[in-house]
Amino acid sequence: MPGRAGGPRPGAVVAVCHGCWHHVPHFGALPCERHRSPAGGRRADLSRPAWRAGHRCHLPQRRSLREMAFHHIGQAVLELLTLRSTCLSLPKCCHLHLLGSSNSPVSAFQLQEITFKNYYTAFLSIRVRQHTSAHTTAKWLTCLRDYCLMPDPHSEEGAQEYVSLFKHQMLCDMARVSELRLILRQPSPLWLSFTVEELQIYQQGPKSPSMTFPKWLSHPVPCEQPALLCESLPDPSRVSSEVQQMWALTEMIRASHTSARIGRFDVDGCYDLNLLSYT
Amino acid sequence: MLQEESDLSLIIAQIVQKLKGSNLYSQLERQAWASLQRPEIKLESLKEDIKEFFKISGWEKKLQNAVYSELSVFPLPSHPAAPPEHLKEPLVYMRKAQGSWEKRILKSLNSMCTELSIPLARKRPVGEQKELLNKWNEMGTDEPDLSLFRPVYAPKDFLEVLINLRNPNYENGDSLSFRTHLGLIQIPLKVKDIPELKECFVELGLNTGQLGIDDSTQVPPELFENEHVRIGQKVLAEQDSAAAQQYIRQGSPTALRAELWALILNISSEPEDVLYYEQLKTNVIQHDLLVDSLIYKDVKLTASNDDYYFVFEDYLYQVLLCFSRDTSVLSHFAYNSASPPKSYIRGKLGLEEYAVFYPPNGVIPFHGFSMYVAPLCFLYHEPSKLYQIFREMYVRFFFRLHSISSHPSGIVSLCLLFETLLQTYLPQLFYHLREIGAQPLRISFKWMVRAFSGYLATDQLLLLWDRILGYNSLEILAVLAAAVFAFRAVNLMEVTSLAAAEAVLADLSTLKVMPLLQIFLFATVT
């Protein structure tokens, strides 16, 4: 059962290649010197990260990681950190480190849901760093450990599925998250690359504003005994409850509409066609 | 937890939405109105009383069968972020492969149309309509000139497409590794192995009675057969779909088979269904499609030449011609990786209001398509019921046999399952056949694409199709193909060419299906 396959522990991230990442508003990376296409141009393959784990990148200079803040938790900005695998250069593990864009100040948020499309990742772990008021460096906490995305890492099952992870599945409290780290593992040597796509992070929506109810609604005055009606008339409370039920049923019927099929394949009796179209 | 509850309510909402447009809904509504006259229905507890009435009168059972049928056919609702193409087929490269295969078919059809200068569709003149109506029941006597027509594609063309299917993210290196595919299919789909198949097909085990084995003349009927028939009659009396599906896993008695299949597929012959069929017949008479000639050609080439099925030639025309006019088949493209071909009314190219599907049901028949219908003619003699059964069988099972998808019952998975079973449990045979250039899939592909129709004797074929319905999956076809190879392994080890291997496996009409399956799954020493 492929569990924690070999490779450095998360957190042992080493080199940050100058050319291997680039702050782009969407998920992607510019290739570095080694990753460049044979034609020589710096053509960015923005659809797929142009890194390969296990590949050593040459560092011309070490660029410090700028602290960037989350500005819009709709499409998170990702930066890639390459991982140097000390064992065979098989793609086994990679990190996605979420920081934020440069526009707004650092703010902590409460994580509600993470949605993404898998692309051949077998196991997912998530670690968060929470915002602390004091000046002590916050620790990384693991909130999801080895969540299985592909039951059999060597086969296609679950390889391109859409996944949602919710707050209640996390091991720790997700309030005041300031940094997020996704650790993707794929122990199988059969796949050329693996990642997650279309990553979306949702924070908890604002709570509905608390309303104060007027006193007569929350504390109804005890009603006086109604005057006794004539014996032959039905009980008003029973009649009102029956009428309420009937009203509810009629509302339901009115609201529902059938999705019946029409069944005609021609247009006004004419089915004289062109050739078939290819789009 | 929370997510499962919301999933369940989503499924319920989806099923309710689908059932609202159906016949059953209007019938239930009418019954509810009629029941208001009854004394036990009181106004204050209207909802509960009507529910009780439905339970007693058997309408709840019908609703249960309809819901069960929806659950069996339609896949569960997927993730809210997933686009509709994802429901058709989750793997992107397979969608692309299916798209390019469809383009090839369309090109072939278009070129046939332009070469022969025959329109894709034309309205029949009134005289021709009258003539066709008169000989509706004997269309087989017609001998149109079909020499210029050729089938759009044959199973072997489709096999070439599947062989060339590749995952761009997959390491298809030259060096042999532990996962090199030695067969023809190079896609790493998840397939079951024999222990998992044993669990899945547990009712086919050695200790369970089977029709096809335990009803042979040497076995006294008191041991199994009589009791099984009695249970079958009880299941039919209860009219419960799920129970029928469980029952039929052990085979169906010949006398009860037609009704059991109708119950499992949730087909009831209401007057509305007969009327619908008549409407389709009118559509056939009014418009003549190019696809009709393809159907004629296919029937003449396959079913008419078959010893068992040539008597049903007229039925086949009546069913298949109406099938190609049936727009309700279009709804199955929501979960089929294929898409229906589109066209525009002449002169209105590009205008969406004049966009139509061609053929109206979106399915282009290939060589051997009519063999899906032929075995059903033994069970149903009334054309509208035969038609409904075939349509339901197609949108549940047969469409998977000619479209590229990653579904466990799809043809790609079946081919891979067959090759994996053969490689794992008959390695010598597999190696030998591979060495002589006779890849086993080249021989068994045509069996699986046709669900063995036309290759097995009809009673054996119907026993096999009983199990397809009972397990709601086509995997048994791959298992049977492997079992056939295992049975003829000794002869196959002696052949030295593909042609000789084909000759050994040319005639399957003497095979008994259930003993083969049982031995391969449960009695082979591994």
mmCIF file with all atom_site columns, N, CA and C in Angstrom, chain A residues 12 19 32 34 62 98 120 125 127 131 145 162 167 186 190-191 196 220 223 255 260:
data_model
loop_
_atom_site.group_PDB
_atom_site.id
_atom_site.type_symbol
_atom_site.label_atom_id
_atom_site.label_alt_id
_atom_site.label_comp_id
_atom_site.label_asym_id
_atom_site.label_entity_id
_atom_site.label_seq_id
_atom_site.pdbx_PDB_ins_code
_atom_site.Cartn_x
_atom_site.Cartn_y
_atom_site.Cartn_z
_atom_site.occupancy
_atom_site.B_iso_or_equiv
_atom_site.pdbx_formal_charge
_atom_site.auth_seq_id
_atom_site.auth_comp_id
_atom_site.auth_asym_id
_atom_site.auth_atom_id
_atom_site.pdbx_PDB_model_num
ATOM 1  N N  . ALA A 1 12  ? 11.199  20.114 4.010   1.00 0.00 ? 12  ALA A N  1
ATOM 2  C CA . ALA A 1 12  ? 12.609  20.078 3.652   1.00 0.00 ? 12  ALA A CA 1
ATOM 3  C C  . ALA A 1 12  ? 12.785  20.630 2.250   1.00 0.00 ? 12  ALA A C  1
ATOM 4  N N  . GLY A 1 19  ? 14.162  30.804 -12.131 1.00 0.00 ? 19  GLY A N  1
ATOM 5  C CA . GLY A 1 19  ? 13.357  30.767 -13.344 1.00 0.00 ? 19  GLY A CA 1
ATOM 6  C C  . GLY A 1 19  ? 12.179  29.820 -13.262 1.00 0.00 ? 19  GLY A C  1
ATOM 7  N N  . CYS A 1 32  ? 12.419  27.420 -16.521 1.00 0.00 ? 32  CYS A N  1
ATOM 8  C CA . CYS A 1 32  ? 13.744  27.924 -16.232 1.00 0.00 ? 32  CYS A CA 1
ATOM 9  C C  . CYS A 1 32  ? 14.664  27.554 -17.375 1.00 0.00 ? 32  CYS A C  1
ATOM 10 N N  . ARG A 1 34  ? 16.804  25.200 -17.866 1.00 0.00 ? 34  ARG A N  1
ATOM 11 C CA . ARG A 1 34  ? 16.793  23.807 -18.283 1.00 0.00 ? 34  ARG A CA 1
ATOM 12 C C  . ARG A 1 34  ? 15.467  23.416 -18.914 1.00 0.00 ? 34  ARG A C  1
ATOM 13 N N  . ARG A 1 62  ? 19.502  33.753 -5.135  1.00 0.00 ? 62  ARG A N  1
ATOM 14 C CA . ARG A 1 62  ? 18.379  33.296 -4.345  1.00 0.00 ? 62  ARG A CA 1
ATOM 15 C C  . ARG A 1 62  ? 17.427  34.464 -4.133  1.00 0.00 ? 62  ARG A C  1
ATOM 16 N N  . LEU A 1 98  ? 0.585   28.333 -0.967  1.00 0.00 ? 98  LEU A N  1
ATOM 17 C CA . LEU A 1 98  ? -0.291  29.445 -1.268  1.00 0.00 ? 98  LEU A CA 1
ATOM 18 C C  . LEU A 1 98  ? 0.097   30.646 -0.441  1.00 0.00 ? 98  LEU A C  1
ATOM 19 N N  . TYR A 1 120 ? -3.993  13.280 -11.644 1.00 0.00 ? 120 TYR A N  1
ATOM 20 C CA . TYR A 1 120 ? -3.069  12.178 -11.371 1.00 0.00 ? 120 TYR A CA 1
ATOM 21 C C  . TYR A 1 120 ? -2.323  12.310 -10.054 1.00 0.00 ? 120 TYR A C  1
ATOM 22 N N  . SER A 1 125 ? -1.971  15.978 1.216   1.00 0.00 ? 125 SER A N  1
ATOM 23 C CA . SER A 1 125 ? -1.923  16.419 2.600   1.00 0.00 ? 125 SER A CA 1
ATOM 24 C C  . SER A 1 125 ? -1.997  17.936 2.590   1.00 0.00 ? 125 SER A C  1
ATOM 25 N N  . ARG A 1 127 ? -1.329  21.423 4.984   1.00 0.00 ? 127 ARG A N  1
ATOM 26 C CA . ARG A 1 127 ? -0.837  22.021 6.230   1.00 0.00 ? 127 ARG A CA 1
ATOM 27 C C  . ARG A 1 127 ? -1.158  23.499 6.203   1.00 0.00 ? 127 ARG A C  1
ATOM 28 N N  . HIS A 1 131 ? -2.680  32.572 11.688  1.00 0.00 ? 131 HIS A N  1
ATOM 29 C CA . HIS A 1 131 ? -2.258  33.929 11.997  1.00 0.00 ? 131 HIS A CA 1
ATOM 30 C C  . HIS A 1 131 ? -2.232  34.121 13.511  1.00 0.00 ? 131 HIS A C  1
ATOM 31 N N  . ARG A 1 145 ? -4.301  14.598 6.332   1.00 0.00 ? 145 ARG A N  1
ATOM 32 C CA . ARG A 1 145 ? -3.144  13.716 6.206   1.00 0.00 ? 145 ARG A CA 1
ATOM 33 C C  . ARG A 1 145 ? -3.418  12.628 5.187   1.00 0.00 ? 145 ARG A C  1
ATOM 34 N N  . TYR A 1 162 ? -13.208 15.701 -9.899  1.00 0.00 ? 162 TYR A N  1
ATOM 35 C CA . TYR A 1 162 ? -13.376 16.938 -9.151  1.00 0.00 ? 162 TYR A CA 1
ATOM 36 C C  . TYR A 1 162 ? -13.574 16.584 -7.685  1.00 0.00 ? 162 TYR A C  1
ATOM 37 N N  . LYS A 1 167 ? -14.498 22.000 5.733   1.00 0.00 ? 167 LYS A N  1
ATOM 38 C CA . LYS A 1 167 ? -13.935 22.343 7.031   1.00 0.00 ? 167 LYS A CA 1
ATOM 39 C C  . LYS A 1 167 ? -14.042 21.178 8.006   1.00 0.00 ? 167 LYS A C  1
ATOM 40 N N  . GLN A 1 186 ? 2.542   11.245 -5.452  1.00 0.00 ? 186 GLN A N  1
ATOM 41 C CA . GLN A 1 186 ? 2.161   10.247 -6.455  1.00 0.00 ? 186 GLN A CA 1
ATOM 42 C C  . GLN A 1 186 ? 3.271   9.220  -6.489  1.00 0.00 ? 186 GLN A C  1
ATOM 43 N N  . LEU A 1 190 ? 4.647   5.664  -13.166 1.00 0.00 ? 190 LEU A N  1
ATOM 44 C CA . LEU A 1 190 ? 4.091   5.591  -14.506 1.00 0.00 ? 190 LEU A CA 1
ATOM 45 C C  . LEU A 1 190 ? 3.654   6.922  -15.071 1.00 0.00 ? 190 LEU A C  1
ATOM 46 N N  . TRP A 1 191 ? 3.403   7.885  -14.189 1.00 0.00 ? 191 TRP A N  1
ATOM 47 C CA . TRP A 1 191 ? 2.831   9.141  -14.683 1.00 0.00 ? 191 TRP A CA 1
ATOM 48 C C  . TRP A 1 191 ? 3.932   10.161 -14.880 1.00 0.00 ? 191 TRP A C  1
ATOM 49 N N  . VAL A 1 196 ? -2.701  19.505 -9.182  1.00 0.00 ? 196 VAL A N  1
ATOM 50 C CA . VAL A 1 196 ? -4.135  19.754 -9.076  1.00 0.00 ? 196 VAL A CA 1
ATOM 51 C C  . VAL A 1 196 ? -4.437  21.020 -9.869  1.00 0.00 ? 196 VAL A C  1
ATOM 52 N N  . PRO A 1 220 ? -45.595 36.165 22.415  1.00 0.00 ? 220 PRO A N  1
ATOM 53 C CA . PRO A 1 220 ? -47.009 36.499 22.152  1.00 0.00 ? 220 PRO A CA 1
ATOM 54 C C  . PRO A 1 220 ? -47.804 36.611 23.447  1.00 0.00 ? 220 PRO A C  1
ATOM 55 N N  . CYS A 1 223 ? -53.658 34.673 24.468  1.00 0.00 ? 223 CYS A N  1
ATOM 56 C CA . CYS A 1 223 ? -54.901 35.188 23.897  1.00 0.00 ? 223 CYS A CA 1
ATOM 57 C C  . CYS A 1 223 ? -56.063 34.886 24.837  1.00 0.00 ? 223 CYS A C  1
ATOM 58 N N  . ALA A 1 255 ? -45.850 25.071 -8.531  1.00 0.00 ? 255 ALA A N  1
ATOM 59 C CA . ALA A 1 255 ? -44.426 25.346 -8.738  1.00 0.00 ? 255 ALA A CA 1
ATOM 60 C C  . ALA A 1 255 ? -43.763 24.300 -9.622  1.00 0.00 ? 255 ALA A C  1
ATOM 61 N N  . ALA A 1 260 ? -41.383 17.252 -19.988 1.00 0.00 ? 260 ALA A N  1
ATOM 62 C CA . ALA A 1 260 ? -41.800 16.297 -21.025 1.00 0.00 ? 260 ALA A CA 1
ATOM 63 C C  . ALA A 1 260 ? -41.071 16.583 -22.331 1.00 0.00 ? 260 ALA A C  1
#
